[in-house]
């Protein structure tokens, strides 16, 4: 098995829900430690890692909890939730000996440094993991879109969407035992087959900019590393 990574710089989109583990809310310590371990595995290969972290485990602008609220206000709350996750992730990384920096798209300078593209790229060149909090900094967007955007801005080779399912399937594998995983699929096929890869804005952005997406499970031990090594893992969405 070759240990030569296929990608030199990656952008990982980690959903807030990934941090919950089996809990129904918040951050599960054991789960976050496991995720950090997976990330450390690719950092140790010399891969430059940027992460966009979600906030759905704490607050989602479109969730029932936000019902009756002004949407933009709820979305700003959602973005602040992603900053909390970013700090938790950085803390877990510190414990694991992984050097990281948090950059926030909303300025809260006592808590995190602001998003500065050039600085983020420099950190990556120094092999520091960069964790992007506060999504795009704009309401009415999602962290999927932030992942696509930041991936392009820092010149990532690919956007890796970490989910609970190990790829894109022909049908919901939880409901249909005959559902089959796509190993690779083109953007056009994904559209014509109505496959759910990322949210529509993020998907369109990646398609326009020819940024490939890989969908894989962060809960499957070694899956992130296999994706980075170019092995058959998850689903590769390509041009
Ligand atoms: N959000 C936003 N703009 C962004 C990114 C996120 O307004 O650029 C808000 C939005 O309310 C969203 C919440 O933050 O519901 C949490 O992000 P997301 O739902 O993408 O998190 P995930 O599903 O990945 O946990």
PDB file of N, CA and C and ligand atoms in Angstrom, residues 13 15-17 54-56 59-61 75 78-79 135-143, ligand 1:
ATOM      1  N   UNK A  13     -15.149  19.203   5.588  1.00  0.00           N
ATOM      2  CA  UNK A  13     -16.377  19.755   6.185  1.00  0.00           C
ATOM      3  C   UNK A  13     -16.865  18.754   7.226  1.00  0.00           C
ATOM      4  N   UNK A  15     -19.618  18.127  10.078  1.00  0.00           N
ATOM      5  CA  UNK A  15     -20.902  18.655  10.555  1.00  0.00           C
ATOM      6  C   UNK A  15     -20.899  18.710  12.074  1.00  0.00           C
ATOM      7  N   UNK A  16     -21.718  19.600  12.601  1.00  0.00           N
ATOM      8  CA  UNK A  16     -21.832  19.694  14.051  1.00  0.00           C
ATOM      9  C   UNK A  16     -22.314  18.378  14.631  1.00  0.00           C
ATOM     10  N   UNK A  17     -23.222  17.735  13.907  1.00  0.00           N
ATOM     11  CA  UNK A  17     -23.781  16.462  14.388  1.00  0.00           C
ATOM     12  C   UNK A  17     -22.712  15.389  14.577  1.00  0.00           C
ATOM     13  N   UNK A  54     -19.397  22.631  11.419  1.00  0.00           N
ATOM     14  CA  UNK A  54     -20.803  23.012  11.482  1.00  0.00           C
ATOM     15  C   UNK A  54     -21.239  23.343  12.897  1.00  0.00           C
ATOM     16  N   UNK A  55     -22.531  23.532  13.038  1.00  0.00           N
ATOM     17  CA  UNK A  55     -23.035  23.927  14.356  1.00  0.00           C
ATOM     18  C   UNK A  55     -24.357  23.271  14.719  1.00  0.00           C
ATOM     19  N   UNK A  56     -24.804  22.352  13.851  1.00  0.00           N
ATOM     20  CA  UNK A  56     -26.133  21.748  14.010  1.00  0.00           C
ATOM     21  C   UNK A  56     -26.344  21.011  15.327  1.00  0.00           C
ATOM     22  N   UNK A  59     -27.026  24.622  17.459  1.00  0.00           N
ATOM     23  CA  UNK A  59     -28.119  25.484  16.976  1.00  0.00           C
ATOM     24  C   UNK A  59     -28.138  25.556  15.459  1.00  0.00           C
ATOM     25  N   UNK A  60     -29.342  25.501  14.931  1.00  0.00           N
ATOM     26  CA  UNK A  60     -29.528  25.558  13.482  1.00  0.00           C
ATOM     27  C   UNK A  60     -30.569  26.639  13.201  1.00  0.00           C
ATOM     28  N   UNK A  61     -30.238  27.544  12.304  1.00  0.00           N
ATOM     29  CA  UNK A  61     -31.121  28.672  12.019  1.00  0.00           C
ATOM     30  C   UNK A  61     -32.510  28.272  11.554  1.00  0.00           C
ATOM     31  N   UNK A  75     -29.721  32.638  12.310  1.00  0.00           N
ATOM     32  CA  UNK A  75     -28.522  32.211  11.584  1.00  0.00           C
ATOM     33  C   UNK A  75     -27.244  32.716  12.263  1.00  0.00           C
ATOM     34  N   UNK A  78     -26.614  30.438  14.945  1.00  0.00           N
ATOM     35  CA  UNK A  78     -26.041  29.205  14.389  1.00  0.00           C
ATOM     36  C   UNK A  78     -24.548  29.361  14.118  1.00  0.00           C
ATOM     37  N   UNK A  79     -24.174  30.517  13.591  1.00  0.00           N
ATOM     38  CA  UNK A  79     -22.743  30.748  13.301  1.00  0.00           C
ATOM     39  C   UNK A  79     -21.932  30.786  14.595  1.00  0.00           C
ATOM     40  N   UNK A 135     -18.901  29.842   9.771  1.00  0.00           N
ATOM     41  CA  UNK A 135     -19.349  29.614   8.388  1.00  0.00           C
ATOM     42  C   UNK A 135     -18.800  30.649   7.427  1.00  0.00           C
ATOM     43  N   UNK A 136     -19.694  31.208   6.612  1.00  0.00           N
ATOM     44  CA  UNK A 136     -19.273  32.243   5.658  1.00  0.00           C
ATOM     45  C   UNK A 136     -19.320  33.625   6.311  1.00  0.00           C
ATOM     46  N   UNK A 137     -19.923  33.680   7.500  1.00  0.00           N
ATOM     47  CA  UNK A 137     -20.114  34.982   8.157  1.00  0.00           C
ATOM     48  C   UNK A 137     -21.413  35.646   7.724  1.00  0.00           C
ATOM     49  N   UNK A 138     -22.158  34.986   6.862  1.00  0.00           N
ATOM     50  CA  UNK A 138     -23.413  35.554   6.351  1.00  0.00           C
ATOM     51  C   UNK A 138     -24.597  34.669   6.668  1.00  0.00           C
ATOM     52  N   UNK A 139     -25.724  35.297   7.092  1.00  0.00           N
ATOM     53  CA  UNK A 139     -26.928  34.484   7.279  1.00  0.00           C
ATOM     54  C   UNK A 139     -27.432  33.955   5.937  1.00  0.00           C
ATOM     55  N   UNK A 140     -28.333  33.025   5.981  1.00  0.00           N
ATOM     56  CA  UNK A 140     -28.942  32.390   4.797  1.00  0.00           C
ATOM     57  C   UNK A 140     -27.973  31.480   4.050  1.00  0.00           C
ATOM     58  N   UNK A 141     -26.828  31.183   4.670  1.00  0.00           N
ATOM     59  CA  UNK A 141     -25.915  30.210   4.075  1.00  0.00           C
ATOM     60  C   UNK A 141     -25.726  29.054   5.044  1.00  0.00           C
ATOM     61  N   UNK A 142     -24.990  28.054   4.627  1.00  0.00           N
ATOM     62  CA  UNK A 142     -24.715  26.907   5.500  1.00  0.00           C
ATOM     63  C   UNK A 142     -23.209  26.699   5.571  1.00  0.00           C
ATOM     64  N   UNK A 143     -22.820  25.813   6.437  1.00  0.00           N
ATOM     65  CA  UNK A 143     -21.381  25.530   6.522  1.00  0.00           C
ATOM     66  C   UNK A 143     -20.921  24.656   5.349  1.00  0.00           C
TER      67      UNK A 143
HETATM   68  N1  LIG B   1     -24.964  29.484   9.298  1.00  0.00           N
HETATM   69  C1  LIG B   1     -25.147  30.677   8.604  1.00  0.00           C
HETATM   70  N2  LIG B   1     -24.237  31.024   7.640  1.00  0.00           N
HETATM   71  C2  LIG B   1     -23.169  30.250   7.320  1.00  0.00           C
HETATM   72  C3  LIG B   1     -23.010  29.024   7.992  1.00  0.00           C
HETATM   73  C4  LIG B   1     -23.918  28.673   8.970  1.00  0.00           C
HETATM   74  O1  LIG B   1     -26.087  31.409   8.867  1.00  0.00           O
HETATM   75  O2  LIG B   1     -22.380  30.641   6.442  1.00  0.00           O
HETATM   76  C5  LIG B   1     -25.892  29.143  10.407  1.00  0.00           C
HETATM   77  C6  LIG B   1     -27.199  28.522   9.944  1.00  0.00           C
HETATM   78  O3  LIG B   1     -28.219  28.965  10.816  1.00  0.00           O
HETATM   79  C7  LIG B   1     -26.948  27.029  10.164  1.00  0.00           C
HETATM   80  C8  LIG B   1     -26.092  27.032  11.399  1.00  0.00           C
HETATM   81  O4  LIG B   1     -25.283  28.198  11.273  1.00  0.00           O
HETATM   82  O5  LIG B   1     -28.152  26.327  10.340  1.00  0.00           O
HETATM   83  C9  LIG B   1     -25.220  25.817  11.592  1.00  0.00           C
HETATM   84  O6  LIG B   1     -24.582  25.482  10.387  1.00  0.00           O
HETATM   85  P1  LIG B   1     -24.932  24.146   9.583  1.00  0.00           P
HETATM   86  O7  LIG B   1     -26.401  23.901   9.635  1.00  0.00           O
HETATM   87  O8  LIG B   1     -24.311  24.226   8.250  1.00  0.00           O
HETATM   88  O9  LIG B   1     -24.181  23.070  10.493  1.00  0.00           O
HETATM   89  P2  LIG B   1     -24.067  21.486  10.305  1.00  0.00           P
HETATM   90  O10 LIG B   1     -25.321  20.998   9.634  1.00  0.00           O
HETATM   91  O11 LIG B   1     -22.892  21.222   9.437  1.00  0.00           O
HETATM   92  O12 LIG B   1     -23.869  20.974  11.684  1.00  0.00           O
END
